[in-house]
mmCIF file of C-alpha atoms in Angstrom:
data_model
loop_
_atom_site.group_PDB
_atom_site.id
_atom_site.type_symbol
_atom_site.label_atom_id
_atom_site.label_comp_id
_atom_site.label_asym_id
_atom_site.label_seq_id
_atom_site.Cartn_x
_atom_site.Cartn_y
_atom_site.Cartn_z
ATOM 1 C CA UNK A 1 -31.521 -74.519 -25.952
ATOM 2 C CA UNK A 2 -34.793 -74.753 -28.098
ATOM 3 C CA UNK A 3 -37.045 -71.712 -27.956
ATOM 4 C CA UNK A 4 -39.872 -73.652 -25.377
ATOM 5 C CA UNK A 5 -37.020 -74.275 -23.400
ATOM 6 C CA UNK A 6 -36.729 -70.342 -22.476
ATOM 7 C CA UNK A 7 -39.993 -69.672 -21.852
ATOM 8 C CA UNK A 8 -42.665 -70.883 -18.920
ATOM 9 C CA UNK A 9 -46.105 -69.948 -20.279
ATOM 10 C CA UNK A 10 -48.696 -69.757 -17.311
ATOM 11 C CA UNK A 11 -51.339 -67.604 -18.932
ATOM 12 C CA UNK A 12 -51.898 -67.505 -22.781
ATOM 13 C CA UNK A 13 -51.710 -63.567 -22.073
ATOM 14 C CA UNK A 14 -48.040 -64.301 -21.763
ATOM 15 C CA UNK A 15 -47.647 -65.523 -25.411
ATOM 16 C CA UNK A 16 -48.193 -61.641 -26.807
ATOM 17 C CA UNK A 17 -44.938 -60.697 -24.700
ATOM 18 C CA UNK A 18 -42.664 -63.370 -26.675
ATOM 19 C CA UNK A 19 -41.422 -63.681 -29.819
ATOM 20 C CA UNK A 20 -41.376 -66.958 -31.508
ATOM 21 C CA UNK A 21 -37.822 -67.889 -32.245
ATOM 22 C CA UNK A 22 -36.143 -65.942 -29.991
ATOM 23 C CA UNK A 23 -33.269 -67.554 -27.861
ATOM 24 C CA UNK A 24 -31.724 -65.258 -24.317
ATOM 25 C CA UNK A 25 -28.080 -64.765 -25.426
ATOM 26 C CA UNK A 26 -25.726 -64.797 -22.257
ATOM 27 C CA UNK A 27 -23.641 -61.899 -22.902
ATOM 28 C CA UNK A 28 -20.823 -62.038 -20.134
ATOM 29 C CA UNK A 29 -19.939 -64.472 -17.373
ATOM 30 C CA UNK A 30 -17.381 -64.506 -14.481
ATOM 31 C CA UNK A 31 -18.834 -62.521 -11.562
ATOM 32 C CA UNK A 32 -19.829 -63.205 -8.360
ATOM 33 C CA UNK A 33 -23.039 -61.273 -8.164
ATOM 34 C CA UNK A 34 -24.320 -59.041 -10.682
ATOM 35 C CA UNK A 35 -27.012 -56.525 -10.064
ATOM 36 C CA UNK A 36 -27.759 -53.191 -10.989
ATOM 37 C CA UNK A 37 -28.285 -52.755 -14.641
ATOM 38 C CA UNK A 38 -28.797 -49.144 -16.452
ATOM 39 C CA UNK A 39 -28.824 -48.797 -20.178
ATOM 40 C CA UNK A 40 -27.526 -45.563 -21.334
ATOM 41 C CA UNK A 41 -29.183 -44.329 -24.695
ATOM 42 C CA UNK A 42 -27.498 -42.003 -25.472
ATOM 43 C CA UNK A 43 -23.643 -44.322 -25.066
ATOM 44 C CA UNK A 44 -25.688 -47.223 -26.470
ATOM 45 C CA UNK A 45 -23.787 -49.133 -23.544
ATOM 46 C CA UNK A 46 -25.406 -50.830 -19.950
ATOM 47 C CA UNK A 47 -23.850 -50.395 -17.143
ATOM 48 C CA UNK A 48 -23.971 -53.659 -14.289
ATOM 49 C CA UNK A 49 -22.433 -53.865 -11.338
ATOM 50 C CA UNK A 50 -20.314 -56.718 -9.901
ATOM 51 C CA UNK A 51 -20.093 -56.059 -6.109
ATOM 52 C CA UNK A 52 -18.077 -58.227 -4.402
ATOM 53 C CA UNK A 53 -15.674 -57.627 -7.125
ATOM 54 C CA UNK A 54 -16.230 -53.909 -6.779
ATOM 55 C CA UNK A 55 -16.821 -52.718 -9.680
ATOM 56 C CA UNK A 56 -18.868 -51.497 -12.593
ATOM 57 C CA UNK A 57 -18.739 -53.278 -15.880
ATOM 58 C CA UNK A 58 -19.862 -52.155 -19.278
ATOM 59 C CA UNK A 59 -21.707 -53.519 -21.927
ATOM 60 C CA UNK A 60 -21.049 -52.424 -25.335
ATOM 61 C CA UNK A 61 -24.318 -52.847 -27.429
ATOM 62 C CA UNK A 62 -22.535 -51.906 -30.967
ATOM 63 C CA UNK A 63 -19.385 -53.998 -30.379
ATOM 64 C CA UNK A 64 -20.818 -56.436 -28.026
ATOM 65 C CA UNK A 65 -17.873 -56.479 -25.426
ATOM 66 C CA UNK A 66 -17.476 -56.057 -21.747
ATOM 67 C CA UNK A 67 -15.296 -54.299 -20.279
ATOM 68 C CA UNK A 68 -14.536 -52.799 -16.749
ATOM 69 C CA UNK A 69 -16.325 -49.088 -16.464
ATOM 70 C CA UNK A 70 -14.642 -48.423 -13.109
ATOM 71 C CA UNK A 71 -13.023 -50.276 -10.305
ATOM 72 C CA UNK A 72 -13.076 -49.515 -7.082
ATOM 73 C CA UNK A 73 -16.867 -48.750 -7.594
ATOM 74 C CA UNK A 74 -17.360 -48.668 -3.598
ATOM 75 C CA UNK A 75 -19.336 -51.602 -4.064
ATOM 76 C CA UNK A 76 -21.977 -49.993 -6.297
ATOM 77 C CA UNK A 77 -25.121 -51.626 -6.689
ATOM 78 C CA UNK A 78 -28.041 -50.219 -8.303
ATOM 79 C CA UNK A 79 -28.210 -48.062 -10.714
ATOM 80 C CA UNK A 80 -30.736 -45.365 -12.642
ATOM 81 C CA UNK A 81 -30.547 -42.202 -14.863
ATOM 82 C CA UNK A 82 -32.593 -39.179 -14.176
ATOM 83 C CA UNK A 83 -34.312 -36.375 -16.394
ATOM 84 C CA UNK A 84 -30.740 -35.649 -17.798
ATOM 85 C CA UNK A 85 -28.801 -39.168 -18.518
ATOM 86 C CA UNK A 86 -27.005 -38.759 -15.429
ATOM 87 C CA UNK A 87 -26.208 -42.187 -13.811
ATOM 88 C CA UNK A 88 -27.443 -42.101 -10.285
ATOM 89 C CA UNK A 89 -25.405 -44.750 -7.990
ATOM 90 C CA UNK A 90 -26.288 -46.524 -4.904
ATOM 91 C CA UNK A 91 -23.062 -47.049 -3.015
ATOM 92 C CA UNK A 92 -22.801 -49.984 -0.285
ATOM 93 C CA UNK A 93 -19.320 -48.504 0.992
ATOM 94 C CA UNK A 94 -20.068 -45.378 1.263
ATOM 95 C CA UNK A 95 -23.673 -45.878 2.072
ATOM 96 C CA UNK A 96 -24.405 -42.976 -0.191
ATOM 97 C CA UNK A 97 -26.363 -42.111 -3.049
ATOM 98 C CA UNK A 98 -24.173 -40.529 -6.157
ATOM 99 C CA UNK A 99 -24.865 -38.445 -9.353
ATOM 100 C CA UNK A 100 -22.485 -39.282 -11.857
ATOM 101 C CA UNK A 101 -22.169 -35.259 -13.835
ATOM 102 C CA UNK A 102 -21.609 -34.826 -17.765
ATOM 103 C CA UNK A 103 -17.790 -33.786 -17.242
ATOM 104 C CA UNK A 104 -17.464 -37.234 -14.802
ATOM 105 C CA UNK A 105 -16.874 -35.932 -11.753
ATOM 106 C CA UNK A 106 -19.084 -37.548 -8.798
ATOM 107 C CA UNK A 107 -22.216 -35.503 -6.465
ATOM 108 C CA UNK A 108 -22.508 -37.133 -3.819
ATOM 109 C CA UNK A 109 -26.733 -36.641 -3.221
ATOM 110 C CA UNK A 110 -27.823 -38.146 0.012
ATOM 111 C CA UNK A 111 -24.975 -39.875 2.709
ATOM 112 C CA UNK A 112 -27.273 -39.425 5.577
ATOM 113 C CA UNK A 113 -30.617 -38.812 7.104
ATOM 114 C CA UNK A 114 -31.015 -37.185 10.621
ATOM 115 C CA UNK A 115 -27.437 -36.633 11.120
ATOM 116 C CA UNK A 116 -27.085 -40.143 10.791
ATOM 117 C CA UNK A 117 -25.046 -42.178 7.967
ATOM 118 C CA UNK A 118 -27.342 -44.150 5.514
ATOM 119 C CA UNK A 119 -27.049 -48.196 5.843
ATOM 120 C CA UNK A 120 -26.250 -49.523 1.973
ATOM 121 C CA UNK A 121 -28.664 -47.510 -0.528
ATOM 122 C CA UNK A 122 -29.576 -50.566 -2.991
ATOM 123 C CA UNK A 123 -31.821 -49.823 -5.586
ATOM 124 C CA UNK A 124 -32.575 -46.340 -7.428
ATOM 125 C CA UNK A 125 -35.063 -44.743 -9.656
ATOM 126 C CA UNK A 126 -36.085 -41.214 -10.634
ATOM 127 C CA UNK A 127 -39.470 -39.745 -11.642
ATOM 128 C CA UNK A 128 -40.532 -37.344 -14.039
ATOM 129 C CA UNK A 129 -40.375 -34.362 -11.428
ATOM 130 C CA UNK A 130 -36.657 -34.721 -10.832
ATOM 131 C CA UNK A 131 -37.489 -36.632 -7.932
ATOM 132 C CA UNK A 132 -35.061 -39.541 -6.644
ATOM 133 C CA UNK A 133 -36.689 -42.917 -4.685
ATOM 134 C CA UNK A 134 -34.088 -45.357 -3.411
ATOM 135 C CA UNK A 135 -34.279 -48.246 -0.680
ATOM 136 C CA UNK A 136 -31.654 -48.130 2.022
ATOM 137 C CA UNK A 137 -31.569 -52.353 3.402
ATOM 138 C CA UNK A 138 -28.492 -53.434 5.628
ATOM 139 C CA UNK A 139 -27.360 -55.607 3.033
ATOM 140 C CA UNK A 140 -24.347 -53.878 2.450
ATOM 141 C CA UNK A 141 -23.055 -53.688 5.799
ATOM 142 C CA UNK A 142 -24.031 -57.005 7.306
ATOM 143 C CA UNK A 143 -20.764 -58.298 5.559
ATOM 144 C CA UNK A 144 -17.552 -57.348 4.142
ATOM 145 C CA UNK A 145 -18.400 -59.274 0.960
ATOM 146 C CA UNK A 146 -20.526 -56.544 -0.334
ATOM 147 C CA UNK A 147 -19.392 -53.695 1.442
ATOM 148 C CA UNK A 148 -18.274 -53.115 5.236
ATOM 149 C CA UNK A 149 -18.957 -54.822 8.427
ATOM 150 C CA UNK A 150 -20.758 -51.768 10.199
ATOM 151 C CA UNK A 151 -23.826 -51.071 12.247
ATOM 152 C CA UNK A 152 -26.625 -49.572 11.163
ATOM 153 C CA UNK A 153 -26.750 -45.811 13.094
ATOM 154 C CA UNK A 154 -30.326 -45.562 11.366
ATOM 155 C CA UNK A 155 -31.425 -48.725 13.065
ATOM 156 C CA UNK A 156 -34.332 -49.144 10.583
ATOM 157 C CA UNK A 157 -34.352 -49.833 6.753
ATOM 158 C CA UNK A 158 -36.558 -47.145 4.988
ATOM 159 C CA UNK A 159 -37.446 -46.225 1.408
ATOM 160 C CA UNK A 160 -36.602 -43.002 0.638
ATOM 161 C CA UNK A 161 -37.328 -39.792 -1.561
ATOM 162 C CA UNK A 162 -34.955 -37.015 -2.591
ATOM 163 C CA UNK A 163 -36.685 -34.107 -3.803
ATOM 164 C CA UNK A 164 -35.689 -31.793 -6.295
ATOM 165 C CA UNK A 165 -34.767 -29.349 -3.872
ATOM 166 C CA UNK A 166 -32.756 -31.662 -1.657
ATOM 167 C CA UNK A 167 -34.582 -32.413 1.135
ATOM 168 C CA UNK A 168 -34.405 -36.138 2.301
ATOM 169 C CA UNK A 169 -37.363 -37.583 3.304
ATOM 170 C CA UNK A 170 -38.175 -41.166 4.919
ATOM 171 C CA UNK A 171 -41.233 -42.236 3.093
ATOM 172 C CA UNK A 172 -41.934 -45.957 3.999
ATOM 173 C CA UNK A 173 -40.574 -46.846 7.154
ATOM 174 C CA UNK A 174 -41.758 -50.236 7.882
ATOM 175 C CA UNK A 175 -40.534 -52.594 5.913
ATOM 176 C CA UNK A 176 -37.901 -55.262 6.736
ATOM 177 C CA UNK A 177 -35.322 -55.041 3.910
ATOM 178 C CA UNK A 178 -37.110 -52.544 1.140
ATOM 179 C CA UNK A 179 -35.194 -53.871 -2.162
ATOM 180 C CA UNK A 180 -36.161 -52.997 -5.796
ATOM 181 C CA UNK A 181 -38.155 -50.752 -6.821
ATOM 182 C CA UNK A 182 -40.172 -49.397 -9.777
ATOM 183 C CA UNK A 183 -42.826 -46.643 -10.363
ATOM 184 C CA UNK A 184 -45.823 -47.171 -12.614
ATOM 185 C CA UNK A 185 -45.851 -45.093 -15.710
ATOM 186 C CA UNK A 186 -48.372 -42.933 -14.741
ATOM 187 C CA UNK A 187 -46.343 -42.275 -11.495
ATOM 188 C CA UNK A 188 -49.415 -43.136 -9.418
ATOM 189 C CA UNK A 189 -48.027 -46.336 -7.826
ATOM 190 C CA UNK A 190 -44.787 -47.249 -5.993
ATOM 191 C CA UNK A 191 -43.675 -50.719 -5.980
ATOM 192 C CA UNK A 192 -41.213 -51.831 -3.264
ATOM 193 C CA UNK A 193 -39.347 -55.236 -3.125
ATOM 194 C CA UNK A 194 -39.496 -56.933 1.018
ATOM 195 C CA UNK A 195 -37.418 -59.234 0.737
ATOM 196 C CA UNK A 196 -36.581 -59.649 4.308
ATOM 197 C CA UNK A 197 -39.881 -61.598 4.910
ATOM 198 C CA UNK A 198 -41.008 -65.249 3.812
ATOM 199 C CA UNK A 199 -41.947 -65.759 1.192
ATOM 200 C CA UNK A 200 -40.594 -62.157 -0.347
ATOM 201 C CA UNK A 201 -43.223 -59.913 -1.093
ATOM 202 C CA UNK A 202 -43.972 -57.099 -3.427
ATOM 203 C CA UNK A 203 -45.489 -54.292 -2.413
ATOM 204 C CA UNK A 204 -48.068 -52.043 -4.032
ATOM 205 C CA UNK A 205 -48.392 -48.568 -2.729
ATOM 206 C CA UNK A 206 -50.996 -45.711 -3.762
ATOM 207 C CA UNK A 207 -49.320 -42.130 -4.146
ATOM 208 C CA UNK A 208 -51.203 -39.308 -2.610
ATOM 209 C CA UNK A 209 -51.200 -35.946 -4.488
ATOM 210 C CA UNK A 210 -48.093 -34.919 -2.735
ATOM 211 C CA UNK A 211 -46.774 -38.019 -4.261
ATOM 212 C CA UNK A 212 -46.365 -39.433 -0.932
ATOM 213 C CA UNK A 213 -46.897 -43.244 -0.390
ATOM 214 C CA UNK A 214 -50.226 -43.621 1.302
ATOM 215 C CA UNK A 215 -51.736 -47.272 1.588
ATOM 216 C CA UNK A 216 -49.740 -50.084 0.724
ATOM 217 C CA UNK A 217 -51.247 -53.493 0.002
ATOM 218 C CA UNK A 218 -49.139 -56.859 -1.369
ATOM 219 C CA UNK A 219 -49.336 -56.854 -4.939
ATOM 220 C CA UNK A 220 -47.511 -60.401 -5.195
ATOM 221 C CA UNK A 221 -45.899 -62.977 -3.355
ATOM 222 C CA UNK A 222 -42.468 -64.637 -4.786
ATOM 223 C CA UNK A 223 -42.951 -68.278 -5.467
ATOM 224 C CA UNK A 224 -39.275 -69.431 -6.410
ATOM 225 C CA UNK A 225 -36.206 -67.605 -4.419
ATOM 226 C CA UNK A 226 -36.893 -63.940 -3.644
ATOM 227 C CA UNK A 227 -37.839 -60.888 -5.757
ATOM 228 C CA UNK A 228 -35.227 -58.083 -6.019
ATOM 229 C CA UNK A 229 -34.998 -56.051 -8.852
ATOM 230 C CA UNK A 230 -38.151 -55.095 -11.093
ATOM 231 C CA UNK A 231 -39.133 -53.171 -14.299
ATOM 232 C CA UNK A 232 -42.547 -52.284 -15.981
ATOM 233 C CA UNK A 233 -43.273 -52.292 -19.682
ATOM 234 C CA UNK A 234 -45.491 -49.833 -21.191
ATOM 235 C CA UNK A 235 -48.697 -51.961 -20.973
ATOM 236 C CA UNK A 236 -48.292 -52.583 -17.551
ATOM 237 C CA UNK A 237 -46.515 -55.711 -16.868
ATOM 238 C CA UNK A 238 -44.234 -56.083 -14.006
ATOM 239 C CA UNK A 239 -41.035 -58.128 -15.158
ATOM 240 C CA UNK A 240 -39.229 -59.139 -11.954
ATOM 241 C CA UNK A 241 -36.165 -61.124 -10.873
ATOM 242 C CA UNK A 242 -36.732 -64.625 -9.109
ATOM 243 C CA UNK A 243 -35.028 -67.546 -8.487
ATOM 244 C CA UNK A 244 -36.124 -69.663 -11.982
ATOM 245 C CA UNK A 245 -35.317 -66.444 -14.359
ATOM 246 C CA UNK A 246 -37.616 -63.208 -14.893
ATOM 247 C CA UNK A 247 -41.158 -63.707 -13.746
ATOM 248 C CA UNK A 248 -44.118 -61.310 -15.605
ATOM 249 C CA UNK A 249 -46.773 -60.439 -13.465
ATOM 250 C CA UNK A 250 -49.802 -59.333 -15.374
ATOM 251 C CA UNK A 251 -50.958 -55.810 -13.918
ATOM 252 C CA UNK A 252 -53.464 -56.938 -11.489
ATOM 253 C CA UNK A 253 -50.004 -59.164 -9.942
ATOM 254 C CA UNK A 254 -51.058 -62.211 -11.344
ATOM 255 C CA UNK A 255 -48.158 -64.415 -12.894
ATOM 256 C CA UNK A 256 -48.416 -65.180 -16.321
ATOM 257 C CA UNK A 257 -45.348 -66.363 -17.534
ATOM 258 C CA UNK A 258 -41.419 -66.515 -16.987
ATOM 259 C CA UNK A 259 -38.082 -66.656 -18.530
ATOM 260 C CA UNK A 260 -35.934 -69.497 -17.540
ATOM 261 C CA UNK A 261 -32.842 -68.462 -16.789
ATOM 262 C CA UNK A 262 -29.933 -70.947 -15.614
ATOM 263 C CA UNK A 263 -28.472 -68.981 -12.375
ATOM 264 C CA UNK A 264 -30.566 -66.669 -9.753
ATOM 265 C CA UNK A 265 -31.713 -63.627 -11.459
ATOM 266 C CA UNK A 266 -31.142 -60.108 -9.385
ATOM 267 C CA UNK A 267 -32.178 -57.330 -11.707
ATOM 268 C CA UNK A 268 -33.613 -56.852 -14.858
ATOM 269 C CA UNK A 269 -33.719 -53.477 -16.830
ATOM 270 C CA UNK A 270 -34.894 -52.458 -20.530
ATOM 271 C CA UNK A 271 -32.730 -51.180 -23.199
ATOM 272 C CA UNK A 272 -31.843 -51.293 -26.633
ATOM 273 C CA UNK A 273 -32.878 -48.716 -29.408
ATOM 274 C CA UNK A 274 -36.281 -49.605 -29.408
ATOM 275 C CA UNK A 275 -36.854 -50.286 -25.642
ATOM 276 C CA UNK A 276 -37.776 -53.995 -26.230
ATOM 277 C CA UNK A 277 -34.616 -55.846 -25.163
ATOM 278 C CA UNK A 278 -34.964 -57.063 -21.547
ATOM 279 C CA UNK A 279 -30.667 -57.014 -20.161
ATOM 280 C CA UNK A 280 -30.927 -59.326 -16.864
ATOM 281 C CA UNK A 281 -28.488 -59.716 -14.257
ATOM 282 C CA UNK A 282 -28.219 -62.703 -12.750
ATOM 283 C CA UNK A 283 -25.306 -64.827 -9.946
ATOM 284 C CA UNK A 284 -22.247 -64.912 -12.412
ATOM 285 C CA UNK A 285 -23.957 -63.688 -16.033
ATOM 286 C CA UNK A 286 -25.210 -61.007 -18.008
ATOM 287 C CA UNK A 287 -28.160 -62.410 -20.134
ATOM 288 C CA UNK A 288 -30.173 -60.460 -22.830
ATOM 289 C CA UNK A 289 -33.370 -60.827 -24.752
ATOM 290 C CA UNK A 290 -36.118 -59.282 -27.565
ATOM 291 C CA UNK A 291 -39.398 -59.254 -26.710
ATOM 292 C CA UNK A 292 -42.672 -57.499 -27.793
ATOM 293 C CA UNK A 293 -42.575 -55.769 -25.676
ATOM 294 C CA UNK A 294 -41.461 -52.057 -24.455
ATOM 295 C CA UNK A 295 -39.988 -50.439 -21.261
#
């Protein structure tokens, strides 16, 4: 493909993100439904998950392989790394949230929330306070093909916070499937994923000085498929999954631009030594590109 056949431009703001000659390199192909990526500096590696395969694969930046990280993964999805470079798991089949320790043995950090079991923790990220956010839809358990056939004992589908200390606490509550999520990098605003409305929405929410979410407003509306999974760059931009590729939403939500990608994008994370290559997930492939610009 030529290099205008990567990129959508919809506001010249867009062209400052791209570099000229760049081409998105597929990386890996043969899943079924890729999500979750994490890139590990201090490995050099990403780790993606393939869920109804069950199991984590992992992407070798020096030697540029893939290879399976572990299998059974419990139907891991998403994935982060907090203060430490632990890798923090969402599990679909255990409906738990994991901490993946130095030595490799598993913590299991959250399973259940009043005395009931969680319904498929999706998507993960941790602040600078040691603080863990992760959404909790019934994806996983709606079918067998991503995790179990179960019912929900929650019988709701909340975003969450773990704080340092422990203590579990519902923090958005009505949403109808809370999917990715993201925190701006001043830690002032949360931004949840619905993507159990029409068209899927992305949510914008001010954090009170408890850094609790107070009022939440739509920050953008999907215009192709469904938003899931979502990063921010250091000026502000919001690069999101979609069904065309990765869509860039300036900081005030506006689109202004996307990367064409040939299969339904899930997730996108940044990685790479100097922060600028975007790793995407998408249906069957893992796709990478450079840009100017840093997560």
């Amino acid at each position: 493909m030529r290099y205008t056949d990567w990129f959508e431009i919809v506001d010249p703001a867009f062209k400052s993100l791209i570099l000229p000659n760049v081409h998105v390199d597929q990386l890996y192909t043969g899943g079924r439904w890729l999500e979750g990526p994490v890139y590990v500096p201090a490995a050099r590696h990403l780790l993606f998950s393939d869920i109804p395969n069950n199991r984590v694969l992992r992407y070798d930046e020096v030697n540029e392989t893939v290879a399976i990280f572990e299998a059974p993964s419990n139907f891991a999805n998403g994935h982060t790394l907090d203060r430490e470079g632990r890798v923090i798991s969402c599990e679909h089949f255990t409906r738990r949230i994991t901490r993946r320790e130095h030595d490799g043995s598993l913590t299991t950090m959250a399973e259940s929330f009043g005395g009931k079991r969680l319904n498929s923790p999706n998507d993960v990220i941790a602040d600078s306070k040691g603080n863990i956010w992760f959404t909790d839809p019934s994806y996983g358990i709606s079918t067998p093909y991503e995790g179990s056939l179960a019912e929900s004992e929650i019988g709701s589908q909340n975003v969450y916070r773990l704080t340092r200390e422990g203590q579990l606490e519902a923090v958005i509550t009505n949403l109808q499937q809370p999917n990715g999520l993201t925190l701006s990098r001043d830690e002032q605003t949360l931004y949840v994923v619905d993507s159990g409305v029409q068209p899927a929405k992305l949510m914008a929410y001010a954090l009170d000085t408890s850094a609790k979410p107070a009022s939440g407003r739509v920050f953008s509306e999907c215009p192709n498929g469904m938003y899931d999974g979502l990063r921010i760059d250091h000026a502000g931009h919001v690069w999101t999954s979609a069904g065309d590729g990765v869509h860039c939403l300036g900081p005030d939500g506006t689109l202004i631009g996307k990367i064409l990608i040939p299969e339904t994008v899930s997730n996108v994370c940044f990685g790479g030594r100097e922060k600028n290559r975007l790793y995407i997930t998408a249906t069957r492939s893992l796709f990478a590109v450079y840009l100017n610009a840093r997560g």
